[in-house]
Amino acid sequence: MRWRLGRRSQNVEDRRGMGSPVGMRLPGRIGIPGGLGRGRRGAARGGGIGIIGVLILLALGWLLGIDPSFLLQDTTTSVPDREAPPAGRPPADDELAQFVSVVLADTEHTWHALFREMGGEYREPTLVLFSDAVDSACGFAQAAMGPFYCPADQRVYIDLGFYDDLKDRFGAPGDFAQAYVIAHEVGHHVQNLLGIASQVQAARQQASASEANALSVRMELQADCFAGVWGHHADRSRDLLEAGDIEEGLNAAAAIGDDRLQRQGQGYVVPDAFTHGSSAQRVRWFRQGLASGDPNACDTFNADQL
Ligand SMILES: [Zn+2]
């Protein structure tokens, strides 16, 4: 991708290395409702350096001529508050952070224009970079879960270590493969803004388990198609794509299809348990968006054939 001259988004929050004490915070809202996390704050405070420690640090700082707030920083940022997750820093300037910031900015450009055409207004999501684990309005998440979108706080969460997995475990290297991952999550944000996400959520609650799963698949394939729509405009309008990029994206779509993942994971395929669609379906819908550049071509919910 020719991304280096691209605009950077203002909507990237960098929470990498902001310390999620995993052992303490693991029993979060995901997985164990009711929360074993109660009392966590007390425990955390109890484990702090205490008032004596603060006084010693202040005195030391004064003696050594160091700004004491610098010495204290670590104790105040290492215990993020569950009720008010720490505001992320502006992104560090490493190459990967720059890259995702340019991709995010390009999705903003694309979706602003498409929403205007549809007579609406696009609200930009925030992209949160994290390492290992993160707290979101949708609950506590670990990097192993992969990138995700949380409708409740309209944020896309990604541990950039996922890109190593994409390359090494799933055999999908390349910058456009990485961009596709962001564009797919932004696709979920678009579904949220268009009210599709809430309709699907309501329909799922009335449905049987397998019907609910089928709806999830259609939802995922639509996000793939929306990612393709972005790719179309990034290519046509801003000439962001280079030779081989499309193939990288298609390869990534195929590599993280549920059938491929399941075969890797358990050696066989269980179609009913699919939540993202098969590799072939993901490629098909990504291609559909890529060719048309039109979100209306992404109606996976009324398509006879996925
Ligand atoms: Zn998805």
Short mmCIF file of C-alpha atoms and ligand atoms in Angstrom, two decimals:
data_model
loop_
_atom_site.label_atom_id
_atom_site.label_comp_id
_atom_site.label_asym_id
_atom_site.label_seq_id
_atom_site.Cartn_x
_atom_site.Cartn_y
_atom_site.Cartn_z
CA MET A 1 0.00 0.00 0.00
CA ARG A 2 1.11 3.55 -0.67
CA TRP A 3 0.13 4.84 2.72
CA ARG A 4 3.00 6.98 3.97
CA LEU A 5 1.72 10.26 2.64
CA GLY A 6 -1.81 9.59 3.85
CA ARG A 7 -3.56 11.68 6.47
CA ARG A 8 -3.42 10.34 10.03
CA SER A 9 -6.59 9.96 12.02
CA GLN A 10 -7.11 11.93 15.20
CA ASN A 11 -9.17 9.07 16.57
CA VAL A 12 -6.46 6.66 17.67
CA GLU A 13 -6.00 5.96 21.37
CA ASP A 14 -2.84 4.24 22.45
CA ARG A 15 -3.32 2.08 25.53
CA ARG A 16 -0.41 -0.20 24.81
CA GLY A 17 1.65 -0.91 27.87
CA MET A 18 -0.86 0.86 30.09
CA GLY A 19 -0.84 -2.10 32.38
CA SER A 20 -3.82 -4.30 32.81
CA PRO A 21 -2.90 -6.34 35.86
CA VAL A 22 -4.37 -9.47 34.37
CA GLY A 23 -4.37 -11.65 37.45
CA MET A 24 -6.37 -9.05 39.31
CA ARG A 25 -8.74 -8.06 36.55
CA LEU A 26 -9.41 -11.30 34.75
CA PRO A 27 -12.81 -12.00 36.30
CA GLY A 28 -14.42 -9.19 34.37
CA ARG A 29 -17.78 -8.73 32.78
CA ILE A 30 -17.08 -11.08 29.92
CA GLY A 31 -17.54 -14.72 30.77
CA ILE A 32 -18.43 -14.49 34.42
CA PRO A 33 -21.54 -12.36 34.93
CA GLY A 34 -21.87 -10.96 38.36
CA GLY A 35 -18.24 -10.11 38.44
CA LEU A 36 -15.78 -11.64 40.79
CA GLY A 37 -13.97 -8.39 40.27
CA ARG A 38 -15.72 -6.73 43.18
CA GLY A 39 -13.35 -5.52 45.78
CA ARG A 40 -10.65 -5.30 43.19
CA ARG A 41 -10.19 -1.64 43.73
CA GLY A 42 -9.68 -2.04 47.44
CA ALA A 43 -7.15 -4.75 46.82
CA ALA A 44 -5.36 -2.62 44.30
CA ARG A 45 -5.22 0.37 46.57
CA GLY A 46 -4.02 -1.83 49.41
CA GLY A 47 -1.20 -3.04 47.23
CA GLY A 48 -0.13 0.52 46.47
CA ILE A 49 2.85 2.28 47.94
CA GLY A 50 0.81 4.06 50.63
CA ILE A 51 1.11 7.55 52.04
CA ILE A 52 4.51 6.94 53.62
CA GLY A 53 5.85 5.79 50.29
CA VAL A 54 4.46 8.89 48.60
CA LEU A 55 6.12 11.14 51.19
CA ILE A 56 9.43 9.34 50.75
CA LEU A 57 9.16 9.68 46.98
CA LEU A 58 8.35 13.38 47.30
CA ALA A 59 11.29 13.91 49.62
CA LEU A 60 13.60 11.94 47.36
CA GLY A 61 12.39 13.86 44.34
CA TRP A 62 13.00 17.13 46.11
CA LEU A 63 16.46 16.05 47.25
CA LEU A 64 17.44 14.82 43.82
CA GLY A 65 15.84 17.71 42.02
CA ILE A 66 13.40 15.47 40.09
CA ASP A 67 9.85 16.52 39.36
CA PRO A 68 7.91 14.41 41.92
CA SER A 69 4.92 13.98 39.61
CA PHE A 70 7.22 11.96 37.39
CA LEU A 71 8.08 9.64 40.26
CA LEU A 72 4.43 9.24 41.15
CA GLN A 73 3.22 8.66 37.64
CA ASP A 74 3.71 4.95 37.72
CA THR A 75 1.60 4.42 40.79
CA THR A 76 -1.31 6.40 39.40
CA THR A 77 -1.39 4.88 35.93
CA SER A 78 -0.70 1.26 36.73
CA VAL A 79 -4.10 0.71 38.32
CA PRO A 80 -6.71 1.79 35.78
CA ASP A 81 -10.16 2.27 37.20
CA ARG A 82 -12.79 -0.14 35.96
CA GLU A 83 -15.59 2.43 36.04
CA ALA A 84 -13.59 4.96 34.05
CA PRO A 85 -11.07 3.26 31.79
CA PRO A 86 -7.99 5.39 31.32
CA ALA A 87 -8.13 7.82 28.47
CA GLY A 88 -5.65 6.62 25.89
CA ARG A 89 -2.63 8.59 24.96
CA PRO A 90 -2.22 9.91 21.47
CA PRO A 91 -0.53 7.18 19.50
CA ALA A 92 3.16 6.57 19.77
CA ASP A 93 4.99 7.19 16.57
CA ASP A 94 6.03 3.67 15.66
CA GLU A 95 5.45 2.53 12.12
CA LEU A 96 2.53 0.19 12.82
CA ALA A 97 0.69 2.87 14.81
CA GLN A 98 1.22 5.32 11.97
CA PHE A 99 -0.04 2.75 9.49
CA VAL A 100 -3.29 1.92 11.29
CA SER A 101 -3.87 5.62 11.84
CA VAL A 102 -3.62 6.29 8.09
CA VAL A 103 -5.93 3.35 7.32
CA LEU A 104 -8.45 4.57 9.88
CA ALA A 105 -8.31 8.08 8.38
CA ASP A 106 -8.96 6.63 4.95
CA THR A 107 -12.01 4.71 6.19
CA GLU A 108 -13.25 8.00 7.69
CA HIS A 109 -12.86 9.70 4.33
CA THR A 110 -14.68 6.89 2.54
CA TRP A 111 -17.58 6.53 4.94
CA HIS A 112 -18.13 10.27 5.33
CA ALA A 113 -18.63 10.47 1.56
CA LEU A 114 -20.86 7.37 1.40
CA PHE A 115 -23.02 8.48 4.32
CA ARG A 116 -23.44 11.91 2.71
CA GLU A 117 -24.63 10.18 -0.46
CA MET A 118 -27.15 8.22 1.61
CA GLY A 119 -28.35 11.45 3.20
CA GLY A 120 -26.85 10.70 6.59
CA GLU A 121 -23.89 11.71 8.65
CA TYR A 122 -20.99 9.47 9.57
CA ARG A 123 -19.76 9.49 13.14
CA GLU A 124 -16.12 8.47 13.36
CA PRO A 125 -15.21 5.56 15.63
CA THR A 126 -12.15 5.53 17.87
CA LEU A 127 -9.42 2.97 17.37
CA VAL A 128 -7.83 1.71 20.58
CA LEU A 129 -4.43 0.07 20.44
CA PHE A 130 -3.78 -2.19 23.39
CA SER A 131 -1.41 -4.89 24.50
CA ASP A 132 -2.38 -8.14 26.19
CA ALA A 133 -5.71 -7.06 27.65
CA VAL A 134 -8.08 -4.11 27.65
CA ASP A 135 -11.20 -2.86 29.37
CA SER A 136 -14.04 -1.75 27.10
CA ALA A 137 -17.70 -0.82 27.56
CA CYS A 138 -18.36 -4.34 26.24
CA GLY A 139 -16.31 -5.93 28.98
CA PHE A 140 -12.82 -7.02 29.64
CA ALA A 141 -11.03 -8.50 26.64
CA GLN A 142 -7.81 -10.35 26.11
CA ALA A 143 -5.65 -10.06 23.05
CA ALA A 144 -6.21 -13.73 22.25
CA MET A 145 -9.81 -12.90 21.34
CA GLY A 146 -8.58 -10.94 18.33
CA PRO A 147 -9.61 -7.46 17.22
CA PHE A 148 -13.19 -6.45 17.99
CA TYR A 149 -15.69 -3.62 17.80
CA CYS A 150 -17.68 -2.52 20.83
CA PRO A 151 -20.96 -0.82 19.84
CA ALA A 152 -21.49 0.53 23.36
CA ASP A 153 -18.45 2.80 23.19
CA GLN A 154 -18.10 2.90 19.38
CA ARG A 155 -14.51 1.82 19.57
CA VAL A 156 -12.47 -0.64 17.56
CA TYR A 157 -9.95 -2.52 19.73
CA ILE A 158 -6.84 -4.13 18.37
CA ASP A 159 -3.70 -5.61 19.84
CA LEU A 160 -1.21 -5.07 17.05
CA GLY A 161 0.34 -8.41 17.99
CA PHE A 162 -2.61 -9.89 16.08
CA TYR A 163 -0.77 -8.92 12.92
CA ASP A 164 2.01 -11.34 13.84
CA ASP A 165 -0.63 -14.07 14.14
CA LEU A 166 -2.10 -13.04 10.82
CA LYS A 167 1.28 -13.44 9.18
CA ASP A 168 2.72 -16.41 11.06
CA ARG A 169 -0.27 -18.51 12.11
CA PHE A 170 -2.75 -17.70 9.37
CA GLY A 171 -0.29 -17.21 6.53
CA ALA A 172 -1.70 -13.79 5.59
CA PRO A 173 1.15 -11.28 5.47
CA GLY A 174 1.07 -7.84 3.93
CA ASP A 175 -0.08 -4.36 4.78
CA PHE A 176 -3.36 -4.60 2.92
CA ALA A 177 -4.20 -7.72 4.90
CA GLN A 178 -3.63 -5.62 8.02
CA ALA A 179 -5.76 -2.81 6.64
CA TYR A 180 -8.54 -5.26 5.84
CA VAL A 181 -8.73 -6.20 9.53
CA ILE A 182 -9.28 -2.54 10.51
CA ALA A 183 -11.74 -2.00 7.65
CA HIS A 184 -13.75 -5.07 8.73
CA GLU A 185 -14.09 -3.74 12.29
CA VAL A 186 -15.03 -0.31 10.92
CA GLY A 187 -17.63 -2.22 8.88
CA HIS A 188 -19.21 -3.29 12.20
CA HIS A 189 -19.26 0.36 13.24
CA VAL A 190 -21.10 1.23 10.02
CA GLN A 191 -23.62 -1.53 10.80
CA ASN A 192 -24.07 0.03 14.21
CA LEU A 193 -24.67 3.52 12.80
CA LEU A 194 -27.11 2.18 10.20
CA GLY A 195 -29.13 0.41 12.89
CA ILE A 196 -28.38 -3.00 11.38
CA ALA A 197 -26.55 -4.20 14.46
CA SER A 198 -29.46 -3.52 16.80
CA GLN A 199 -31.98 -5.14 14.43
CA VAL A 200 -29.84 -8.23 14.20
CA GLN A 201 -29.39 -8.27 17.94
CA ALA A 202 -33.17 -8.13 18.45
CA ALA A 203 -33.78 -10.83 15.84
CA ARG A 204 -31.16 -13.07 17.41
CA GLN A 205 -32.94 -12.98 20.74
CA GLN A 206 -36.08 -14.49 19.14
CA ALA A 207 -34.16 -17.06 17.14
CA SER A 208 -32.99 -20.58 17.76
CA ALA A 209 -29.30 -21.11 18.35
CA SER A 210 -28.60 -22.12 14.75
CA GLU A 211 -30.73 -19.27 13.34
CA ALA A 212 -28.95 -16.83 15.63
CA ASN A 213 -25.65 -18.14 14.36
CA ALA A 214 -26.77 -17.78 10.75
CA LEU A 215 -27.59 -14.13 11.47
CA SER A 216 -24.14 -13.63 12.95
CA VAL A 217 -22.59 -15.07 9.81
CA ARG A 218 -24.56 -12.65 7.62
CA MET A 219 -23.47 -9.83 9.89
CA GLU A 220 -19.81 -10.81 9.56
CA LEU A 221 -20.00 -11.23 5.81
CA GLN A 222 -21.56 -7.81 5.50
CA ALA A 223 -18.65 -6.33 7.49
CA ASP A 224 -16.32 -8.06 5.01
CA CYS A 225 -18.26 -6.54 2.14
CA PHE A 226 -18.06 -3.09 3.77
CA ALA A 227 -14.30 -3.61 4.11
CA GLY A 228 -14.25 -4.26 0.38
CA VAL A 229 -16.26 -1.08 -0.24
CA TRP A 230 -13.56 0.85 1.58
CA GLY A 231 -10.86 -0.91 -0.47
CA HIS A 232 -12.64 0.12 -3.66
CA HIS A 233 -12.60 3.81 -2.76
CA ALA A 234 -9.12 3.76 -1.28
CA ASP A 235 -7.97 2.40 -4.62
CA ARG A 236 -10.05 4.47 -7.04
CA SER A 237 -10.01 7.80 -5.27
CA ARG A 238 -6.69 7.87 -3.50
CA ASP A 239 -4.65 5.30 -5.35
CA LEU A 240 -3.66 3.67 -2.09
CA LEU A 241 -3.35 0.17 -3.46
CA GLU A 242 -0.34 -1.37 -5.12
CA ALA A 243 0.00 -4.50 -7.19
CA GLY A 244 -0.61 -7.54 -5.01
CA ASP A 245 -2.63 -5.70 -2.37
CA ILE A 246 -6.01 -7.07 -3.44
CA GLU A 247 -4.59 -10.58 -3.31
CA GLU A 248 -3.28 -9.91 0.21
CA GLY A 249 -6.74 -8.83 1.31
CA LEU A 250 -8.45 -11.81 -0.29
CA ASN A 251 -5.87 -14.11 1.21
CA ALA A 252 -6.52 -12.67 4.66
CA ALA A 253 -10.30 -13.00 4.20
CA ALA A 254 -9.79 -16.64 3.28
CA ALA A 255 -7.26 -17.30 6.02
CA ILE A 256 -9.51 -16.16 8.83
CA GLY A 257 -12.67 -17.85 7.59
CA ASP A 258 -14.23 -19.93 10.31
CA ASP A 259 -13.84 -23.22 8.46
CA ARG A 260 -10.11 -22.68 8.06
CA LEU A 261 -9.75 -21.64 11.71
CA GLN A 262 -11.75 -24.61 12.91
CA ARG A 263 -9.83 -27.05 10.80
CA GLN A 264 -6.65 -25.69 12.31
CA GLY A 265 -8.12 -25.76 15.77
CA GLN A 266 -9.86 -29.12 15.96
CA GLY A 267 -9.14 -30.82 12.69
CA TYR A 268 -12.71 -30.84 11.36
CA VAL A 269 -15.38 -28.38 10.30
CA VAL A 270 -18.72 -27.80 12.04
CA PRO A 271 -20.79 -25.52 9.78
CA ASP A 272 -23.43 -24.82 12.40
CA ALA A 273 -20.91 -23.30 14.74
CA PHE A 274 -19.65 -20.83 12.13
CA THR A 275 -19.89 -17.27 13.21
CA HIS A 276 -17.90 -15.54 10.49
CA GLY A 277 -18.65 -17.53 7.38
CA SER A 278 -16.47 -19.91 5.43
CA SER A 279 -13.33 -18.79 3.68
CA ALA A 280 -15.07 -18.89 0.31
CA GLN A 281 -17.97 -16.77 1.62
CA ARG A 282 -15.66 -14.19 3.15
CA VAL A 283 -13.70 -13.87 -0.06
CA ARG A 284 -16.90 -13.62 -2.09
CA TRP A 285 -18.36 -10.77 -0.03
CA PHE A 286 -15.10 -8.90 0.31
CA ARG A 287 -14.78 -9.11 -3.47
CA GLN A 288 -18.36 -7.95 -3.90
CA GLY A 289 -17.67 -4.76 -1.93
CA LEU A 290 -14.35 -4.27 -3.64
CA ALA A 291 -15.85 -4.50 -7.13
CA SER A 292 -18.94 -2.39 -6.49
CA GLY A 293 -17.79 0.22 -3.98
CA ASP A 294 -21.46 0.35 -3.03
CA PRO A 295 -22.74 -0.47 0.47
CA ASN A 296 -26.10 -1.37 -1.09
CA ALA A 297 -24.40 -4.28 -2.77
CA CYS A 298 -23.66 -5.68 0.69
CA ASP A 299 -27.14 -6.86 1.63
CA THR A 300 -26.11 -10.22 3.00
CA PHE A 301 -29.38 -10.44 4.91
CA ASN A 302 -31.51 -10.75 1.79
CA ALA A 303 -29.05 -12.67 -0.32
CA ASP A 304 -30.30 -16.12 -1.38
CA GLN A 305 -26.81 -17.41 -1.54
CA LEU A 306 -24.00 -16.46 0.74
ZN ZN B 1 -16.40 -9.23 12.57
#
